[in-house]
Amino acid sequence: MRETTLTSSTSTLVHTTLPSTYQVVQSVLKVLKRNSSAGRRGGDTQAQARAQAQIRGRKMAAGFKTVEPLEYYRRFLKENCRPDGRELGEFRTTTVNVGSIGTADGSSLVKLGNTTVICGIKAEFGAPPTDAPDKGYVVPNVDLSPLCSWRFRSGPPGEEAQVASQFIADVIENSQIIQKEDLCISSGKLAWVLYCDLICLNHDGNILDACTFALLAALKNVQLPEVTINEETALAEVNLKKKSYLNIRTHPVATSFAVFDDTLLIVDPTEEEEHLATGTLTVVMDEEGKLCCLHKPGGSGLTGAKLQDCMSRAVTRHKEVKKLMDEVFKSMKPK
């Protein structure tokens, strides 16, 4: 199985100096400026002085961040930028790798900045629901283990993992990404059960966007063999030589926002930004611009205008992700 990795085109703007609005950093910048001028006139001594001043500046900024993390962050927001160099409406680099797990029926690996999620899908046989004999199952599960962040513990799924799993289940149900009737093999007798395991390898915020993207990519990678029921033996006969892809009917894409001071919106928040924010919001849209799911776990309220702004940005983000997805699967087709 071939693997393909493509990266979306995002701005690489990096701010290498802190905003001059804090008094402590302003004094450091003055020192750097003096040493920079001296360095052009002198030699190695001035260069060493500049390097030492830069180190002192970083230490002072780190100290300010530790003591007043929210105020530290607000200084950046006033300059319409973020500590990682992004603008307020800028997403982190997105990377998708398809077919990452050879033992799965479909898989993907998605990176959203440092946040990394791998999705593996296993297809098994099961009896259809008694109240829906013509349908199969899609069973998602999000695993947030100590491997991805110190905040999580071993054992049963914590609250955040349960919320994420329910969110993915809601996205599947509301978006109709797959018609469950397509998973039925024999009405009332046999159906496919798709177990979708989403494992977070590194949690640096915006886990819902990464999980939604990983699920979509993995589902598009699934190939199921042809299955028939032998009328004489009533047993399933599997033809592994004849496989087909799932019929993906919609392409839901999640876009998350963090709310600062009840009014300011930033997209694709990091873990630190989520912790400092007064609220978060995740909007899921399909390719037709329809709202599939809206997830807001408390926090600051949003006006109708702000919510409409979030939905407009989510539509734009959907186009970017869909384009990336199309490029990935196009590159995997045999030439």
mmCIF file of C-alpha atoms in Angstrom:
data_model
loop_
_atom_site.group_PDB
_atom_site.id
_atom_site.type_symbol
_atom_site.label_atom_id
_atom_site.label_comp_id
_atom_site.label_asym_id
_atom_site.label_seq_id
_atom_site.Cartn_x
_atom_site.Cartn_y
_atom_site.Cartn_z
ATOM 1 C CA MET A 1 0.000 0.000 0.000
ATOM 2 C CA ARG A 2 1.468 3.277 -1.083
ATOM 3 C CA GLU A 3 1.687 6.202 1.244
ATOM 4 C CA THR A 4 1.282 9.801 0.211
ATOM 5 C CA THR A 5 1.989 12.891 2.197
ATOM 6 C CA LEU A 6 1.009 16.369 1.080
ATOM 7 C CA THR A 7 1.133 19.591 2.999
ATOM 8 C CA SER A 8 -1.382 22.385 2.650
ATOM 9 C CA SER A 9 -0.092 25.775 1.618
ATOM 10 C CA THR A 10 -0.118 28.012 4.676
ATOM 11 C CA SER A 11 1.663 31.208 5.548
ATOM 12 C CA THR A 12 5.093 30.809 7.056
ATOM 13 C CA LEU A 13 5.179 34.225 8.703
ATOM 14 C CA VAL A 14 7.311 34.015 11.840
ATOM 15 C CA HIS A 15 7.688 36.776 14.392
ATOM 16 C CA THR A 16 11.144 36.503 15.882
ATOM 17 C CA THR A 17 10.764 39.395 18.325
ATOM 18 C CA LEU A 18 8.169 39.937 20.990
ATOM 19 C CA PRO A 19 5.844 42.973 20.755
ATOM 20 C CA SER A 20 7.478 46.105 22.061
ATOM 21 C CA THR A 21 4.524 46.832 24.294
ATOM 22 C CA TYR A 22 5.838 45.078 27.312
ATOM 23 C CA GLN A 23 8.212 47.136 29.271
ATOM 24 C CA VAL A 24 10.541 44.301 30.167
ATOM 25 C CA VAL A 25 11.023 43.167 26.580
ATOM 26 C CA GLN A 26 11.300 46.719 25.306
ATOM 27 C CA SER A 27 14.416 47.246 27.376
ATOM 28 C CA VAL A 28 15.890 44.046 25.956
ATOM 29 C CA LEU A 29 15.221 45.211 22.415
ATOM 30 C CA LYS A 30 17.104 48.420 23.096
ATOM 31 C CA VAL A 31 20.074 46.376 24.259
ATOM 32 C CA LEU A 32 19.872 44.246 21.125
ATOM 33 C CA LYS A 33 19.753 47.338 18.930
ATOM 34 C CA ARG A 34 22.817 48.860 20.556
ATOM 35 C CA ASN A 35 24.744 45.619 20.245
ATOM 36 C CA SER A 36 23.625 45.208 16.647
ATOM 37 C CA SER A 37 25.038 48.621 15.728
ATOM 38 C CA ALA A 38 28.244 47.899 17.595
ATOM 39 C CA GLY A 39 28.518 44.506 15.920
ATOM 40 C CA ARG A 40 28.609 46.085 12.485
ATOM 41 C CA ARG A 41 31.539 48.229 13.562
ATOM 42 C CA GLY A 42 33.362 45.599 15.573
ATOM 43 C CA GLY A 43 34.104 41.903 15.319
ATOM 44 C CA ASP A 44 33.529 38.771 17.355
ATOM 45 C CA THR A 45 33.216 40.631 20.675
ATOM 46 C CA GLN A 46 30.135 42.513 19.511
ATOM 47 C CA ALA A 47 28.614 39.340 18.044
ATOM 48 C CA GLN A 48 29.045 37.569 21.372
ATOM 49 C CA ALA A 49 27.449 40.502 23.180
ATOM 50 C CA ARG A 50 24.461 40.331 20.855
ATOM 51 C CA ALA A 51 24.073 36.616 21.460
ATOM 52 C CA GLN A 52 24.242 37.097 25.229
ATOM 53 C CA ALA A 53 21.646 39.871 25.053
ATOM 54 C CA GLN A 54 19.336 37.630 23.044
ATOM 55 C CA ILE A 55 19.669 34.885 25.642
ATOM 56 C CA ARG A 56 18.873 37.341 28.438
ATOM 57 C CA GLY A 57 15.863 38.583 26.475
ATOM 58 C CA ARG A 58 14.505 35.070 26.030
ATOM 59 C CA LYS A 59 14.930 34.336 29.731
ATOM 60 C CA MET A 60 13.136 37.542 30.718
ATOM 61 C CA ALA A 61 10.274 36.801 28.296
ATOM 62 C CA ALA A 62 10.022 33.226 29.578
ATOM 63 C CA GLY A 63 9.842 34.518 33.135
ATOM 64 C CA PHE A 64 7.069 36.958 32.237
ATOM 65 C CA LYS A 65 5.169 34.153 30.486
ATOM 66 C CA THR A 66 5.437 31.936 33.564
ATOM 67 C CA VAL A 67 4.246 34.608 35.995
ATOM 68 C CA GLU A 68 1.509 36.181 33.840
ATOM 69 C CA PRO A 69 0.659 33.742 31.005
ATOM 70 C CA LEU A 70 -2.629 35.387 30.028
ATOM 71 C CA GLU A 71 -1.209 38.909 30.024
ATOM 72 C CA TYR A 72 1.786 37.614 28.062
ATOM 73 C CA TYR A 73 -0.594 36.251 25.453
ATOM 74 C CA ARG A 74 -2.711 39.402 25.342
ATOM 75 C CA ARG A 75 0.354 41.420 24.376
ATOM 76 C CA PHE A 76 0.612 39.357 21.209
ATOM 77 C CA LEU A 77 -3.107 39.603 20.474
ATOM 78 C CA LYS A 78 -2.865 43.398 20.582
ATOM 79 C CA GLU A 79 -0.365 43.125 17.752
ATOM 80 C CA ASN A 80 -2.683 40.731 15.836
ATOM 81 C CA CYS A 81 -0.286 37.841 16.134
ATOM 82 C CA ARG A 82 0.327 34.793 18.316
ATOM 83 C CA PRO A 83 3.416 33.514 20.161
ATOM 84 C CA ASP A 84 3.979 30.801 17.538
ATOM 85 C CA GLY A 85 4.178 33.431 14.773
ATOM 86 C CA ARG A 86 0.743 32.884 13.253
ATOM 87 C CA GLU A 87 -1.834 35.528 12.545
ATOM 88 C CA LEU A 88 -5.149 35.227 14.393
ATOM 89 C CA GLY A 89 -6.902 33.651 11.406
ATOM 90 C CA GLU A 90 -4.048 31.413 10.293
ATOM 91 C CA PHE A 91 -4.083 27.616 10.514
ATOM 92 C CA ARG A 92 -1.099 25.456 11.271
ATOM 93 C CA THR A 93 0.442 23.345 8.524
ATOM 94 C CA THR A 94 -1.777 20.335 7.808
ATOM 95 C CA THR A 95 -0.301 17.025 6.655
ATOM 96 C CA VAL A 96 -2.134 13.807 5.774
ATOM 97 C CA ASN A 97 -0.688 10.361 5.129
ATOM 98 C CA VAL A 98 -3.030 7.651 3.825
ATOM 99 C CA GLY A 99 -2.562 3.891 4.148
ATOM 100 C CA SER A 100 -0.328 4.209 7.192
ATOM 101 C CA ILE A 101 -1.363 0.891 8.816
ATOM 102 C CA GLY A 102 -0.943 -2.171 6.638
ATOM 103 C CA THR A 103 -3.042 -4.421 8.901
ATOM 104 C CA ALA A 104 -6.087 -2.123 8.841
ATOM 105 C CA ASP A 105 -8.804 -2.037 6.193
ATOM 106 C CA GLY A 106 -8.330 1.722 5.994
ATOM 107 C CA SER A 107 -6.039 4.142 7.792
ATOM 108 C CA SER A 108 -4.617 7.639 7.877
ATOM 109 C CA LEU A 109 -2.173 9.780 9.808
ATOM 110 C CA VAL A 110 -2.980 13.475 10.188
ATOM 111 C CA LYS A 111 -0.789 16.220 11.616
ATOM 112 C CA LEU A 112 -2.185 19.624 12.462
ATOM 113 C CA GLY A 113 0.891 21.483 13.594
ATOM 114 C CA ASN A 114 2.205 19.316 16.432
ATOM 115 C CA THR A 115 -1.148 17.634 17.045
ATOM 116 C CA THR A 116 -0.952 14.141 15.565
ATOM 117 C CA VAL A 117 -3.793 11.620 15.186
ATOM 118 C CA ILE A 118 -3.716 8.189 13.578
ATOM 119 C CA CYS A 119 -6.923 6.459 12.529
ATOM 120 C CA GLY A 120 -7.250 2.751 11.824
ATOM 121 C CA ILE A 121 -10.471 1.128 10.614
ATOM 122 C CA LYS A 122 -11.249 -2.576 10.941
ATOM 123 C CA ALA A 123 -14.258 -4.086 9.192
ATOM 124 C CA GLU A 124 -15.997 -7.044 10.816
ATOM 125 C CA PHE A 125 -19.246 -8.935 10.376
ATOM 126 C CA GLY A 126 -22.185 -8.352 12.684
ATOM 127 C CA ALA A 127 -25.931 -8.800 12.899
ATOM 128 C CA PRO A 128 -27.903 -5.716 11.817
ATOM 129 C CA PRO A 129 -29.903 -3.853 14.470
ATOM 130 C CA THR A 130 -33.314 -5.363 15.086
ATOM 131 C CA ASP A 131 -34.980 -1.988 14.559
ATOM 132 C CA ALA A 132 -32.979 -1.300 11.372
ATOM 133 C CA PRO A 133 -32.361 -4.632 9.609
ATOM 134 C CA ASP A 134 -31.023 -2.916 6.475
ATOM 135 C CA LYS A 135 -28.227 -0.989 8.187
ATOM 136 C CA GLY A 136 -24.684 -1.607 9.352
ATOM 137 C CA TYR A 137 -22.607 0.137 11.999
ATOM 138 C CA VAL A 138 -19.882 2.775 12.250
ATOM 139 C CA VAL A 139 -18.340 2.734 15.736
ATOM 140 C CA PRO A 140 -15.811 5.507 16.506
ATOM 141 C CA ASN A 141 -13.535 5.610 19.530
ATOM 142 C CA VAL A 142 -11.039 8.347 20.427
ATOM 143 C CA ASP A 143 -8.093 7.328 22.600
ATOM 144 C CA LEU A 144 -6.262 10.047 24.555
ATOM 145 C CA SER A 145 -3.508 8.217 26.396
ATOM 146 C CA PRO A 146 -0.560 9.476 28.489
ATOM 147 C CA LEU A 147 1.483 9.021 25.312
ATOM 148 C CA CYS A 148 0.020 12.195 23.797
ATOM 149 C CA SER A 149 -0.043 14.490 26.842
ATOM 150 C CA TRP A 150 0.832 14.528 30.530
ATOM 151 C CA ARG A 151 -2.781 15.589 31.233
ATOM 152 C CA PHE A 152 -4.166 12.125 30.526
ATOM 153 C CA ARG A 153 -3.961 8.964 32.617
ATOM 154 C CA SER A 154 -4.032 5.259 31.841
ATOM 155 C CA GLY A 155 -7.257 3.367 32.374
ATOM 156 C CA PRO A 156 -10.851 3.957 31.250
ATOM 157 C CA PRO A 157 -11.480 6.850 28.832
ATOM 158 C CA GLY A 158 -11.522 10.226 30.550
ATOM 159 C CA GLU A 159 -14.104 12.934 30.050
ATOM 160 C CA GLU A 160 -12.293 14.624 27.159
ATOM 161 C CA ALA A 161 -11.892 11.326 25.284
ATOM 162 C CA GLN A 162 -15.572 10.502 25.780
ATOM 163 C CA VAL A 163 -16.612 13.946 24.551
ATOM 164 C CA ALA A 164 -14.386 13.572 21.478
ATOM 165 C CA SER A 165 -15.801 10.108 20.706
ATOM 166 C CA GLN A 166 -19.366 11.403 20.979
ATOM 167 C CA PHE A 167 -18.490 14.384 18.794
ATOM 168 C CA ILE A 168 -17.161 12.093 16.044
ATOM 169 C CA ALA A 169 -20.268 9.900 16.355
ATOM 170 C CA ASP A 170 -22.459 12.999 15.957
ATOM 171 C CA VAL A 171 -20.494 14.092 12.887
ATOM 172 C CA ILE A 172 -20.955 10.663 11.287
ATOM 173 C CA GLU A 173 -24.681 10.647 12.036
ATOM 174 C CA ASN A 174 -25.491 14.250 11.131
ATOM 175 C CA SER A 175 -23.348 14.536 8.015
ATOM 176 C CA GLN A 176 -24.400 11.158 6.589
ATOM 177 C CA ILE A 177 -20.814 10.686 5.472
ATOM 178 C CA ILE A 178 -21.773 7.054 4.896
ATOM 179 C CA GLN A 179 -25.254 5.688 4.359
ATOM 180 C CA LYS A 180 -25.455 2.844 6.847
ATOM 181 C CA GLU A 181 -27.642 1.009 4.354
ATOM 182 C CA ASP A 182 -24.508 0.668 2.201
ATOM 183 C CA LEU A 183 -22.999 -1.494 4.949
ATOM 184 C CA CYS A 184 -25.801 -4.062 4.863
ATOM 185 C CA ILE A 185 -24.797 -7.389 3.298
ATOM 186 C CA SER A 186 -28.034 -9.322 3.785
ATOM 187 C CA SER A 187 -31.119 -7.705 5.291
ATOM 188 C CA GLY A 188 -31.708 -8.866 8.831
ATOM 189 C CA LYS A 189 -28.842 -11.357 8.625
ATOM 190 C CA LEU A 190 -25.443 -9.788 8.072
ATOM 191 C CA ALA A 191 -23.883 -6.335 7.940
ATOM 192 C CA TRP A 192 -20.503 -4.647 8.114
ATOM 193 C CA VAL A 193 -19.333 -3.125 11.381
ATOM 194 C CA LEU A 194 -16.638 -0.462 10.920
ATOM 195 C CA TYR A 195 -14.590 0.036 14.077
ATOM 196 C CA CYS A 196 -12.860 3.412 13.766
ATOM 197 C CA ASP A 197 -10.067 3.782 16.320
ATOM 198 C CA LEU A 198 -8.605 7.284 16.525
ATOM 199 C CA ILE A 199 -5.429 7.416 18.599
ATOM 200 C CA CYS A 200 -3.843 10.737 19.498
ATOM 201 C CA LEU A 201 -0.053 10.477 19.360
ATOM 202 C CA ASN A 202 0.616 14.100 20.308
ATOM 203 C CA HIS A 203 -1.921 16.548 21.741
ATOM 204 C CA ASP A 204 -1.163 20.207 21.075
ATOM 205 C CA GLY A 205 -4.711 21.474 20.825
ATOM 206 C CA ASN A 206 -7.580 21.269 18.335
ATOM 207 C CA ILE A 207 -7.996 17.530 18.669
ATOM 208 C CA LEU A 208 -11.509 17.587 17.172
ATOM 209 C CA ASP A 209 -10.363 19.014 13.833
ATOM 210 C CA ALA A 210 -7.545 16.481 13.593
ATOM 211 C CA CYS A 211 -9.824 13.540 14.470
ATOM 212 C CA THR A 212 -12.489 14.569 11.950
ATOM 213 C CA PHE A 213 -9.897 14.916 9.192
ATOM 214 C CA ALA A 214 -8.241 11.590 10.092
ATOM 215 C CA LEU A 215 -11.592 9.782 10.112
ATOM 216 C CA LEU A 216 -12.570 11.148 6.699
ATOM 217 C CA ALA A 217 -9.214 10.227 5.149
ATOM 218 C CA ALA A 218 -9.304 6.718 6.640
ATOM 219 C CA LEU A 219 -12.882 6.074 5.475
ATOM 220 C CA LYS A 220 -11.931 7.102 1.943
ATOM 221 C CA ASN A 221 -9.076 4.589 2.165
ATOM 222 C CA VAL A 222 -11.269 1.628 3.202
ATOM 223 C CA GLN A 223 -11.725 -1.219 0.719
ATOM 224 C CA LEU A 224 -14.237 -3.967 1.515
ATOM 225 C CA PRO A 225 -14.276 -7.382 -0.184
ATOM 226 C CA GLU A 226 -17.322 -8.708 -1.985
ATOM 227 C CA VAL A 227 -19.475 -10.825 0.331
ATOM 228 C CA THR A 228 -22.336 -13.133 -0.607
ATOM 229 C CA ILE A 229 -24.525 -15.464 1.449
ATOM 230 C CA ASN A 230 -24.534 -19.118 0.391
ATOM 231 C CA GLU A 231 -28.205 -20.089 0.332
ATOM 232 C CA GLU A 232 -27.474 -23.748 1.009
ATOM 233 C CA THR A 233 -25.127 -23.306 3.982
ATOM 234 C CA ALA A 234 -26.324 -19.837 5.069
ATOM 235 C CA LEU A 235 -22.654 -18.897 5.479
ATOM 236 C CA ALA A 236 -20.883 -15.805 4.214
ATOM 237 C CA GLU A 237 -18.490 -16.244 1.300
ATOM 238 C CA VAL A 238 -15.795 -13.596 0.973
ATOM 239 C CA ASN A 239 -14.110 -12.772 -2.325
ATOM 240 C CA LEU A 240 -10.862 -11.022 -1.364
ATOM 241 C CA LYS A 241 -9.911 -10.580 -5.009
ATOM 242 C CA LYS A 242 -12.825 -8.252 -5.606
ATOM 243 C CA LYS A 243 -12.789 -5.199 -3.361
ATOM 244 C CA SER A 244 -14.491 -1.830 -3.581
ATOM 245 C CA TYR A 245 -14.175 1.524 -1.845
ATOM 246 C CA LEU A 246 -16.855 2.902 0.423
ATOM 247 C CA ASN A 247 -19.352 5.325 -1.062
ATOM 248 C CA ILE A 248 -18.418 8.555 0.719
ATOM 249 C CA ARG A 249 -21.466 10.769 0.295
ATOM 250 C CA THR A 250 -20.291 13.929 2.055
ATOM 251 C CA HIS A 251 -16.990 15.357 3.252
ATOM 252 C CA PRO A 252 -17.476 16.949 6.684
ATOM 253 C CA VAL A 253 -14.636 19.198 7.833
ATOM 254 C CA ALA A 254 -14.315 20.619 11.349
ATOM 255 C CA THR A 255 -13.005 24.111 12.093
ATOM 256 C CA SER A 256 -12.292 25.076 15.699
ATOM 257 C CA PHE A 257 -12.032 28.509 17.289
ATOM 258 C CA ALA A 258 -10.895 29.835 20.654
ATOM 259 C CA VAL A 259 -12.551 32.873 22.233
ATOM 260 C CA PHE A 260 -10.430 35.398 24.142
ATOM 261 C CA ASP A 261 -11.891 38.032 26.450
ATOM 262 C CA ASP A 262 -15.381 37.094 25.220
ATOM 263 C CA THR A 263 -14.944 38.843 21.860
ATOM 264 C CA LEU A 264 -11.715 37.927 20.044
ATOM 265 C CA LEU A 265 -11.689 34.805 17.848
ATOM 266 C CA ILE A 266 -8.625 32.807 16.820
ATOM 267 C CA VAL A 267 -8.624 29.703 14.625
ATOM 268 C CA ASP A 268 -6.904 26.357 15.163
ATOM 269 C CA PRO A 269 -5.944 26.922 18.833
ATOM 270 C CA THR A 270 -2.968 25.189 20.398
ATOM 271 C CA GLU A 271 -3.296 23.393 23.728
ATOM 272 C CA GLU A 272 -1.973 26.460 25.547
ATOM 273 C CA GLU A 273 -4.438 28.722 23.753
ATOM 274 C CA GLU A 274 -7.337 26.427 24.640
ATOM 275 C CA HIS A 275 -6.299 26.579 28.286
ATOM 276 C CA LEU A 276 -6.125 30.392 28.326
ATOM 277 C CA ALA A 277 -9.273 30.992 26.251
ATOM 278 C CA THR A 278 -12.630 31.902 27.774
ATOM 279 C CA GLY A 279 -14.390 29.497 25.422
ATOM 280 C CA THR A 280 -14.052 27.261 22.362
ATOM 281 C CA LEU A 281 -16.264 26.470 19.389
ATOM 282 C CA THR A 282 -16.116 23.809 16.674
ATOM 283 C CA VAL A 283 -18.110 24.132 13.452
ATOM 284 C CA VAL A 284 -18.494 21.227 11.008
ATOM 285 C CA MET A 285 -19.501 22.026 7.419
ATOM 286 C CA ASP A 286 -19.935 19.900 4.307
ATOM 287 C CA GLU A 287 -19.058 20.715 0.701
ATOM 288 C CA GLU A 288 -22.459 22.303 0.096
ATOM 289 C CA GLY A 289 -21.942 24.768 2.920
ATOM 290 C CA LYS A 290 -24.441 23.015 5.178
ATOM 291 C CA LEU A 291 -23.911 22.958 8.927
ATOM 292 C CA CYS A 292 -23.410 19.353 10.051
ATOM 293 C CA CYS A 293 -22.507 19.853 13.679
ATOM 294 C CA LEU A 294 -21.881 22.625 16.195
ATOM 295 C CA HIS A 295 -19.934 21.905 19.374
ATOM 296 C CA LYS A 296 -19.554 24.488 22.127
ATOM 297 C CA PRO A 297 -18.603 23.119 25.556
ATOM 298 C CA GLY A 298 -19.684 26.082 27.681
ATOM 299 C CA GLY A 299 -17.543 29.180 28.162
ATOM 300 C CA SER A 300 -18.170 32.618 26.696
ATOM 301 C CA GLY A 301 -21.268 33.190 24.628
ATOM 302 C CA LEU A 302 -21.136 34.348 21.018
ATOM 303 C CA THR A 303 -23.298 36.874 19.212
ATOM 304 C CA GLY A 304 -25.121 35.938 16.041
ATOM 305 C CA ALA A 305 -22.648 37.988 14.016
ATOM 306 C CA LYS A 306 -19.671 36.172 15.556
ATOM 307 C CA LEU A 307 -21.273 32.800 14.922
ATOM 308 C CA GLN A 308 -21.938 33.716 11.305
ATOM 309 C CA ASP A 309 -18.299 34.785 10.975
ATOM 310 C CA CYS A 310 -17.195 31.386 12.298
ATOM 311 C CA MET A 311 -19.397 29.586 9.794
ATOM 312 C CA SER A 312 -18.038 31.670 6.911
ATOM 313 C CA ARG A 313 -14.477 30.851 7.914
ATOM 314 C CA ALA A 314 -15.421 27.180 8.234
ATOM 315 C CA VAL A 315 -16.674 27.177 4.635
ATOM 316 C CA THR A 316 -13.335 28.583 3.457
ATOM 317 C CA ARG A 317 -11.420 26.057 5.546
ATOM 318 C CA HIS A 318 -13.500 23.226 4.070
ATOM 319 C CA LYS A 319 -12.390 24.168 0.561
ATOM 320 C CA GLU A 320 -8.730 24.078 1.623
ATOM 321 C CA VAL A 321 -9.013 20.684 3.327
ATOM 322 C CA LYS A 322 -11.089 19.185 0.508
ATOM 323 C CA LYS A 323 -8.497 20.325 -2.026
ATOM 324 C CA LEU A 324 -5.722 18.736 0.023
ATOM 325 C CA MET A 325 -7.716 15.516 0.339
ATOM 326 C CA ASP A 326 -8.386 15.363 -3.399
ATOM 327 C CA GLU A 327 -4.690 15.855 -4.169
ATOM 328 C CA VAL A 328 -3.729 13.034 -1.813
ATOM 329 C CA PHE A 329 -6.074 10.462 -3.317
ATOM 330 C CA LYS A 330 -5.393 11.612 -6.858
ATOM 331 C CA SER A 331 -1.680 10.984 -6.318
ATOM 332 C CA MET A 332 -2.436 7.423 -5.170
ATOM 333 C CA LYS A 333 -4.251 6.406 -8.335
ATOM 334 C CA PRO A 334 -2.167 4.188 -10.650
ATOM 335 C CA LYS A 335 -0.829 6.060 -13.651
#
